[in-house]
C-alpha angles and dihedrals in degrees: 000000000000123000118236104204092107095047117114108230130197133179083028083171079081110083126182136166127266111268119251111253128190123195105275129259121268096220122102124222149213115213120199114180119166145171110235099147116051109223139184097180132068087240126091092196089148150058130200123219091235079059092049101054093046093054091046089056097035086058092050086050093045092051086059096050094050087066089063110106107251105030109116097192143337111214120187124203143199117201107236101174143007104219132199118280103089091152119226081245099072094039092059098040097041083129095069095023135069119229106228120234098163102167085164128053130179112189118184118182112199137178094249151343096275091048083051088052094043089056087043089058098053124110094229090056094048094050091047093052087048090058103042087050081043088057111025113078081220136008135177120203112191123172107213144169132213112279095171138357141196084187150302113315104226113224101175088073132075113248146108118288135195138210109179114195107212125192121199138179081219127031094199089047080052092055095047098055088042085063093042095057110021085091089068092056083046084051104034110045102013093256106185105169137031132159110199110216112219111190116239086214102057094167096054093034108117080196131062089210141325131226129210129189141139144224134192093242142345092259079071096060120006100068089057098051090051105034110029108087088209097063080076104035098044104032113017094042096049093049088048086046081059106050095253141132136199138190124188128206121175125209145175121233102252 
């Protein structure tokens, strides 16, 4: 586990406790996130029919690659609701930083990085990532492995997931604030799993890290990002002390 000495901590009165950490997975991932649907609201209420017909391929094609020895699981996502949680960060560095509108996910989960580079070469995924960047006005791809883990996100059950695409000045500072304030997400709203994406290519990732969990409902999540004060004390304004910026989306597994 990372040290924290160097972590720069504000609001210090608010005190919770360590997050619970288990060793990380093993697995190695492919993240696809695009913009299909342009929206200037935080809610996701529509979908266009462009949308439709891409999910509807991208599931076909995701079928096939599933087949492929190796692949654990291929996961695809539809953005619902952007909560609160923009840091301060990103607003005063858009410049540098995409803001993230993801209203598409793809998540594979494979055994290992050459079974990630032997998806990449086939002709189905090629073609795959050819159509989403044809259709979405904007798209990221980062391959990743597990850098830390509260547990296993299950994707077999309904539920609403998170990926939550975090910029830094610093990867290491980032790491270090996600482990400060992971605990009050343990405490507040009951989180039991996350898996934290760190990207294999540092130097070409639009993004320091991702994080990806999941909750029951938005009951679970939602009232605690908007009414509890310490959402912002504890976790907003540490990530801003250390020179980081988040931006949430939540999603549904389609």
């Amino acid at each position: 586990m990372t040290k924290i000495t160097d972590l720069k901590v504000v609001n210090k009165h608010l005190n919770y406790d360590r997050v619970s950490l288990v060793n990380p997975s093993t697995s190695n991932y492919i993240h696809i996130a695009a913009e299909i649907d342009k929206k200037l609201t935080p809610f996701f209420l529509t979908t266009s029919s462009r949308k439709k017909k891409l999910i509807a391929q991208c599931k076909k094609w995701c079928k096939e690659l599933e087949k492929i020895s190796g692949v654990i699981e291929i996961n695809l996502f539809k953005a619902t609701i952007i909560p609160p949680g923009l840091g301060e960060y990103v607003k005063e560095n858009s410049n540098d930083v995409h803001i993230a509108k993801f209203d598409f996910a793809i998540l594979i989960e494979t055994h290992s990085e050459k079974v990630c580079e032997e998806l990449k070469n086939k002709n189905i995924y090629e073609k795959m990532l050819e159509h989403i960047k044809r259709v979405a006005s904007y798209t990221n791809i980062m391959s990743a492995y597990n850098i830390r883990r509260i547990n296993n996100v299950n994707h077999k059950k309904k539920g609403v997931f998170l990926f939550n695409y975090f910029s830094a000045k610093n990867r290491q500072q980032n790491l270090m604030v996600w482990e400060y304030t992971a605990g009050w997400f343990e405490e507040e709203t009951e989180l039991d799993n996350s898996t934290l994406l760190f990207p294999l290519e540092e130097e070409n990732a639009k993004y320091s890290i991702i994080n990806h969990c999941r909750w029951d409902k938005y009951i679970d999540i939602l009232p605690s990002l908007i009414f509890k004060k310490t959402f912002k004390k504890y976790v907003l304004d540490n990530f801003y002390a250390n020179n980081v910026g988040a931006q949430p989306i939540l999603y549904r597994v389609i």
